[in-house]
MMTF fields as JSON, N, C-alpha, C and O atoms, coordinates in Angstrom:
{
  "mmtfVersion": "1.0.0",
  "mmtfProducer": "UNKNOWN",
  "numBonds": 363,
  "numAtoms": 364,
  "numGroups": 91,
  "numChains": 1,
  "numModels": 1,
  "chainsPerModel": [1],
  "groupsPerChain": [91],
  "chainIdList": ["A"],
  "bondAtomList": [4, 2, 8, 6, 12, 10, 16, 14, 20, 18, 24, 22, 28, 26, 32, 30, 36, 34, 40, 38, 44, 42, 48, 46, 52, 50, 56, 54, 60, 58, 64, 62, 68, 66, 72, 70, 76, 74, 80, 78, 84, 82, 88, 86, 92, 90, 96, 94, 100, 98, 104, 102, 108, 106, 112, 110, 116, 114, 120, 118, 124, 122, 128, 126, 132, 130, 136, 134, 140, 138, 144, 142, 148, 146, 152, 150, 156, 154, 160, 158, 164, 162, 168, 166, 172, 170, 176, 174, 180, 178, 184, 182, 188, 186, 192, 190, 196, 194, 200, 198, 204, 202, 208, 206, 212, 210, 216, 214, 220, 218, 224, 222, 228, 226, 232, 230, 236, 234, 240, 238, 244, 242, 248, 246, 252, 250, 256, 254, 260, 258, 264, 262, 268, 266, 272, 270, 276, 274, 280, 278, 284, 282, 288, 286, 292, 290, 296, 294, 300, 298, 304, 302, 308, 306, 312, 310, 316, 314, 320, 318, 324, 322, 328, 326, 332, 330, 336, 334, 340, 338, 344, 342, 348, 346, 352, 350, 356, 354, 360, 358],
  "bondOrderList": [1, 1, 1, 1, 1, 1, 1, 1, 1, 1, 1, 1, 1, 1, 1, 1, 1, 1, 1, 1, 1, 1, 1, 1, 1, 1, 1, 1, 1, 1, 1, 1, 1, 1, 1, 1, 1, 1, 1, 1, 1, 1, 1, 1, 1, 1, 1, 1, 1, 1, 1, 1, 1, 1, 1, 1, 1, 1, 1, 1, 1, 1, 1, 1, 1, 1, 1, 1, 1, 1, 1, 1, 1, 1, 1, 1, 1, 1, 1, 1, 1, 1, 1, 1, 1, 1, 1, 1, 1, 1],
  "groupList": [{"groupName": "UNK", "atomNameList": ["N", "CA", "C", "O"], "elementList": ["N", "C", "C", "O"], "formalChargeList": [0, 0, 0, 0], "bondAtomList": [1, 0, 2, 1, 3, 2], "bondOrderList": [1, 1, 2], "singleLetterCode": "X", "chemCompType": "L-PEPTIDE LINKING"}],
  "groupTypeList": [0, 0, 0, 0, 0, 0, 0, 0, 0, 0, 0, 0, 0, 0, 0, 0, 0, 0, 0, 0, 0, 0, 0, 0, 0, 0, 0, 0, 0, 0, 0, 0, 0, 0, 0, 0, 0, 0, 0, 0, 0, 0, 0, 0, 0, 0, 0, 0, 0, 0, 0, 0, 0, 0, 0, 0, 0, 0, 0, 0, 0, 0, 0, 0, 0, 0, 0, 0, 0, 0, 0, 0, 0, 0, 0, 0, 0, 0, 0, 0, 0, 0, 0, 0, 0, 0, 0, 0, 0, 0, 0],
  "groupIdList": [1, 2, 3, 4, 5, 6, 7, 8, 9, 10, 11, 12, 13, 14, 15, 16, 17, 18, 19, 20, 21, 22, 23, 24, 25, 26, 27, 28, 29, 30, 31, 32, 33, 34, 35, 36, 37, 38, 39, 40, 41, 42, 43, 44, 45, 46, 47, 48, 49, 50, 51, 52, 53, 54, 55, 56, 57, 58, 59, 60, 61, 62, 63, 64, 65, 66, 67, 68, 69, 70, 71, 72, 73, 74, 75, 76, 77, 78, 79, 80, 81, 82, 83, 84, 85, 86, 87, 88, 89, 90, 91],
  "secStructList": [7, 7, 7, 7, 7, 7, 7, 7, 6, 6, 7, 7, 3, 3, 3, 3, 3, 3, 3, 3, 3, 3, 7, 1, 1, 3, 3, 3, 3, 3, 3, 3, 7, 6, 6, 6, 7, 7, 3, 3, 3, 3, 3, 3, 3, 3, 6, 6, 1, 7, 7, 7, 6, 6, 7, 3, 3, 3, 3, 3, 3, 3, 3, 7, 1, 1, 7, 6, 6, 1, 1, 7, 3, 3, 3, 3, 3, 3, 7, 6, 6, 7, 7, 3, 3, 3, 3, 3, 3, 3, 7],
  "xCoordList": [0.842, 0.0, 0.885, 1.667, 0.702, 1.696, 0.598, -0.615, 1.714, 1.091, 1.849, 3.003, 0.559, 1.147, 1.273, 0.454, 2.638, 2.685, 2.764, 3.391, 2.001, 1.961, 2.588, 2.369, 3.616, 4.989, 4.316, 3.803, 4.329, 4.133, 4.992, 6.037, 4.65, 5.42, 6.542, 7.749, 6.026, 6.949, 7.801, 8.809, 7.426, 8.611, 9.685, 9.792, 10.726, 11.983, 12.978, 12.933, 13.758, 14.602, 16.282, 16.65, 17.521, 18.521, 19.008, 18.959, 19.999, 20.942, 21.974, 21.931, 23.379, 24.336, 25.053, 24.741, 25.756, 26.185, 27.613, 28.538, 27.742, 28.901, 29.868, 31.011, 29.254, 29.996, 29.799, 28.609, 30.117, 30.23, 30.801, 31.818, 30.657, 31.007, 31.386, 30.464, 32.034, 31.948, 32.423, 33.343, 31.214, 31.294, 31.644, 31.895, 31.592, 31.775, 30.334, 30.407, 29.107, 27.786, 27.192, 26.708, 27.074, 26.765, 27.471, 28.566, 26.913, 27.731, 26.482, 25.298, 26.791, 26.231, 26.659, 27.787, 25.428, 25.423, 24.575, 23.398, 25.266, 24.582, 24.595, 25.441, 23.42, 23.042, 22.846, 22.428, 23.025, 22.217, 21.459, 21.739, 20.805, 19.55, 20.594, 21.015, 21.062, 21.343, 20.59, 21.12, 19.507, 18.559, 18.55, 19.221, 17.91, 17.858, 18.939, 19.0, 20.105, 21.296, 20.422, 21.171, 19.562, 18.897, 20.322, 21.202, 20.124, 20.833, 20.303, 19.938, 20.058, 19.442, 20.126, 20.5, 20.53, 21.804, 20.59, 19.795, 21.303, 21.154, 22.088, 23.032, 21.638, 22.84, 22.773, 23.756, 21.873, 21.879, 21.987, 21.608, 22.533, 23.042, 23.926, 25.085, 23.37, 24.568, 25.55, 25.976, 26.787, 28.045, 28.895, 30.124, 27.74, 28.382, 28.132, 28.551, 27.119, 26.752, 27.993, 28.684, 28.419, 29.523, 29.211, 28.664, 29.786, 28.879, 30.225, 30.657, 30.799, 31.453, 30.99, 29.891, 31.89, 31.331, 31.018, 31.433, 30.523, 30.1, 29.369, 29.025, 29.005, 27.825, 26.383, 25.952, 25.556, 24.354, 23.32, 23.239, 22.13, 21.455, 20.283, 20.06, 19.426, 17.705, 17.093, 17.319, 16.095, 15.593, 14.089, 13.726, 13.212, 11.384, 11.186, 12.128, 9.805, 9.034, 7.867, 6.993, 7.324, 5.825, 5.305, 5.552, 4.663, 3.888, 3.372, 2.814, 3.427, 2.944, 1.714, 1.765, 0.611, -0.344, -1.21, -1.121, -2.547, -3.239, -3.13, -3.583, -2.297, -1.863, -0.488, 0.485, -0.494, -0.212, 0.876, 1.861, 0.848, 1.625, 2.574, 3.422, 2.073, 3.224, 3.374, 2.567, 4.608, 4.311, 5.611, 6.241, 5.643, 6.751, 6.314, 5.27, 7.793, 7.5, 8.458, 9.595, 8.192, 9.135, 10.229, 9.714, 11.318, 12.784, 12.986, 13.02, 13.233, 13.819, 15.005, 15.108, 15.732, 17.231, 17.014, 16.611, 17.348, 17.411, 18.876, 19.782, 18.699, 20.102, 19.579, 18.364, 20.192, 20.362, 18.915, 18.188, 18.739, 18.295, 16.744, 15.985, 16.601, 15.313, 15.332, 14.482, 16.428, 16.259, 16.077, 16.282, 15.644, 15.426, 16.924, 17.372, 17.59, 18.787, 18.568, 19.378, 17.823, 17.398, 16.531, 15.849, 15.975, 14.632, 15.479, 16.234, 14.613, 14.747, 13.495, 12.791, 13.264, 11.781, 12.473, 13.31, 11.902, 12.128, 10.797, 9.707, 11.117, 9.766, 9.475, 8.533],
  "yCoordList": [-1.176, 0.0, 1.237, 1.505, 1.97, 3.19, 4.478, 4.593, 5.14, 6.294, 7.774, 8.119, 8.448, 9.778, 10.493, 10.558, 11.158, 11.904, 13.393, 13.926, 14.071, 15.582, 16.49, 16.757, 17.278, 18.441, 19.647, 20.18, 19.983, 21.178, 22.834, 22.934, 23.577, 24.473, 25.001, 25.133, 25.194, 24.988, 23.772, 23.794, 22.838, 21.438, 21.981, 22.703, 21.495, 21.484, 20.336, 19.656, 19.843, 18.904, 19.243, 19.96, 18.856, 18.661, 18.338, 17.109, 19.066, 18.284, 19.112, 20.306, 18.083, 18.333, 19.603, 19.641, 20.285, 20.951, 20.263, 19.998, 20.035, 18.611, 19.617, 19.269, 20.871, 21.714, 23.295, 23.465, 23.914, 25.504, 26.028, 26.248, 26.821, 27.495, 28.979, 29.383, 29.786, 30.743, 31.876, 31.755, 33.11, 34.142, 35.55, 35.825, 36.407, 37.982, 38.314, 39.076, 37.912, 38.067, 36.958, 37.308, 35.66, 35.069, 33.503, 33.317, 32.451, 31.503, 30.397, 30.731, 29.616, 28.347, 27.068, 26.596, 26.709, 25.584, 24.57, 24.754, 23.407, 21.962, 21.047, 20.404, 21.266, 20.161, 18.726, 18.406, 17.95, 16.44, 15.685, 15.908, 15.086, 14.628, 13.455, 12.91, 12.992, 12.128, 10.744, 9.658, 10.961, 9.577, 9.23, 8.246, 9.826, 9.673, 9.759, 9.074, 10.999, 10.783, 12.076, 12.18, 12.667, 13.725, 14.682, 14.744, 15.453, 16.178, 17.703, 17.64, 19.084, 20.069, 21.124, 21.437, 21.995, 22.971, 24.753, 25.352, 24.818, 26.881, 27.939, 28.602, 27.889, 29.022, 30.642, 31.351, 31.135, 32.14, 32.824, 33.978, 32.043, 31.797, 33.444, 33.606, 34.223, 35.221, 35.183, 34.208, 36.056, 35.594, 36.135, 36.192, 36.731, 37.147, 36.456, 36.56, 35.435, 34.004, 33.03, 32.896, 32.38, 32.162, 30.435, 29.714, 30.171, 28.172, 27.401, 28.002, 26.328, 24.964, 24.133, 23.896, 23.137, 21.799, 21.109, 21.539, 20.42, 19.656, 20.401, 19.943, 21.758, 22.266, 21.85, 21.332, 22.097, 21.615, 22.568, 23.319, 22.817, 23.368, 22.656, 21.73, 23.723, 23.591, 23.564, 24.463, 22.682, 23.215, 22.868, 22.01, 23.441, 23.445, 23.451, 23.713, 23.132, 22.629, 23.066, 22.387, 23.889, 24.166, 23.459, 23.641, 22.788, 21.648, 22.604, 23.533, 22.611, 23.848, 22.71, 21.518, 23.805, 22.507, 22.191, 22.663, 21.072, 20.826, 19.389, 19.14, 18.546, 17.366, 17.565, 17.807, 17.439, 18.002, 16.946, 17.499, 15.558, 14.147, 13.814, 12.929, 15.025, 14.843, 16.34, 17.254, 16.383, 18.033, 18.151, 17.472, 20.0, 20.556, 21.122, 21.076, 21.754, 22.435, 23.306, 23.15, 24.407, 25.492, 25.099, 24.633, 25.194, 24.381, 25.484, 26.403, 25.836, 26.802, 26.498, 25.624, 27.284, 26.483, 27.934, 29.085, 27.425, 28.049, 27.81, 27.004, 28.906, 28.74, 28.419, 28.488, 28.187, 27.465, 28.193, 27.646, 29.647, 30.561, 30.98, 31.91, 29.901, 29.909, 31.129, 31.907, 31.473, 32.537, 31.772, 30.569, 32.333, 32.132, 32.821, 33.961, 31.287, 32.233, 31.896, 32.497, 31.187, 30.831, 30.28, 29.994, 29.862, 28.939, 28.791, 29.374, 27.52, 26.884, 25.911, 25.58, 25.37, 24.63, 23.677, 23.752, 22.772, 21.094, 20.795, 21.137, 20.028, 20.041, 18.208, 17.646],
  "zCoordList": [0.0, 0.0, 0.0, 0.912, -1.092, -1.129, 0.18, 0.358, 0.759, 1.369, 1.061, 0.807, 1.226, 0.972, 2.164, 3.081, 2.05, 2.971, 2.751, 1.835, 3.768, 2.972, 3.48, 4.662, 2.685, 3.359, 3.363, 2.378, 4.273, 4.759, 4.764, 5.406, 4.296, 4.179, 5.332, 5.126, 6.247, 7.446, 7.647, 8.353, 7.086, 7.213, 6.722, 5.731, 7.675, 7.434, 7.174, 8.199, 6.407, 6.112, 6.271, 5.34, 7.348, 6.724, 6.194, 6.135, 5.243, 4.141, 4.326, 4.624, 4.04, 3.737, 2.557, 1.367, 3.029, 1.551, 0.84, 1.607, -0.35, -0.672, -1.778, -2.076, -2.318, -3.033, -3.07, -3.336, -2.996, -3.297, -3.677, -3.019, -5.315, -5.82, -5.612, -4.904, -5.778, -5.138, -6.56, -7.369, -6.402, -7.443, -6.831, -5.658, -7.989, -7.362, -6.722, -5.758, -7.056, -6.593, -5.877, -4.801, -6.162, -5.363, -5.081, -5.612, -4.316, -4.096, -5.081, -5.128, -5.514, -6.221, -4.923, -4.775, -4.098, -3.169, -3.748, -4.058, -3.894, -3.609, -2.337, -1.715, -2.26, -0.971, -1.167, -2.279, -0.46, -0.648, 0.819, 1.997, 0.459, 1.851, 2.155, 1.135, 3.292, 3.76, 3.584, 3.35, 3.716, 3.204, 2.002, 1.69, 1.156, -0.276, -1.283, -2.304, -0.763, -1.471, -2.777, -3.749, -2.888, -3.48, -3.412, -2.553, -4.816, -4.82, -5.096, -6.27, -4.626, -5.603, -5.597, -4.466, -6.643, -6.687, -6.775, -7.5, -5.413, -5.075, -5.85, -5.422, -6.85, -8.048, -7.135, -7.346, -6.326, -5.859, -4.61, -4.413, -3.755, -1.976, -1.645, -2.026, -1.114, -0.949, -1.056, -0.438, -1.83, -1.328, -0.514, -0.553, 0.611, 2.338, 3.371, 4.524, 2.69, 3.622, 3.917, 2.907, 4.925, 5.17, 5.171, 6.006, 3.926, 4.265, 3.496, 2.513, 3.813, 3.691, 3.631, 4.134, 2.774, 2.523, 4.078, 5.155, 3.943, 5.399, 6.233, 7.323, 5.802, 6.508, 6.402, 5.372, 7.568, 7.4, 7.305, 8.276, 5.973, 5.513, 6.046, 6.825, 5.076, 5.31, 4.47, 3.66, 4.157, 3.082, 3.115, 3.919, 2.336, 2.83, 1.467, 0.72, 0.933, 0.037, -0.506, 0.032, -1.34, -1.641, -3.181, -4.373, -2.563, -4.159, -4.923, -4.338, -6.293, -7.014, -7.773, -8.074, -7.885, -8.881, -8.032, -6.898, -8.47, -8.077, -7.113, -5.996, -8.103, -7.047, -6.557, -7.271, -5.246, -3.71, -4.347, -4.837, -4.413, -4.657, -5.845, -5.96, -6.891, -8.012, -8.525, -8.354, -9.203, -10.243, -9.305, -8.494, -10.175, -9.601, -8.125, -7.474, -7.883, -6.569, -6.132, -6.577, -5.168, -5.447, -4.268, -3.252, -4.268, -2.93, -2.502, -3.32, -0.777, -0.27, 0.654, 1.514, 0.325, 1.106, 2.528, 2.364, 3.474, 4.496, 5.3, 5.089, 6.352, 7.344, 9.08, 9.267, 9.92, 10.998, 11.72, 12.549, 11.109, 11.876, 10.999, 11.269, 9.839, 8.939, 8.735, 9.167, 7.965, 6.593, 5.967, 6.126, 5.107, 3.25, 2.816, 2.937, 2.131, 1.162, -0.107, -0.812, -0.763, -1.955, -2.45, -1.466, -3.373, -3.91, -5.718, -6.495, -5.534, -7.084, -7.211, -6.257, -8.942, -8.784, -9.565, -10.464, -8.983, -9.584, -10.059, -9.6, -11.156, -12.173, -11.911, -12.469]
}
């Protein structure tokens, strides 16, 4: 029996950060979920935000669309202190 489980905008998830790029404007972070081994890349992270590999991020979820269970959705990467330092949409 498959179940759905439903994420909540306030849910929060840690993940790892495994690379960071670093620009004159901003930093490019990839995170990955420890469970799943998921990977999703933040091209727009401040680059006065102070983050390393092996740091631990945040990240929250809004289902875009009518079914809650599939489709895209908008990713928010957060810090220790639930800022918002970025969003990206996975389709």
């Amino acid at each position: 029996m498959d179940q759905v489980v439903e994420i909540l905008e306030t849910d929060r998830f840690d993940c790892v950060v495994v690379n960071v790029i670093k620009t004159m404007m901003y930093k490019g972070v990839t995170i990955e979920d420890p469970f799943s081994k998921g990977r999703v890349y933040f091209g727009k992270v401040p680059s006065d935000f102070d983050v390393e590999i092996d740091d631990v991020l945040y990240i929250g979820a809004k289902a875009l669309g009518e079914e809650k269970d599939k489709g895209s959705m908008e990713v928010y990467l957060y810090d220790e202190n639930d800022n918002k330092l970025d969003w990206t949409l996975i389709y």
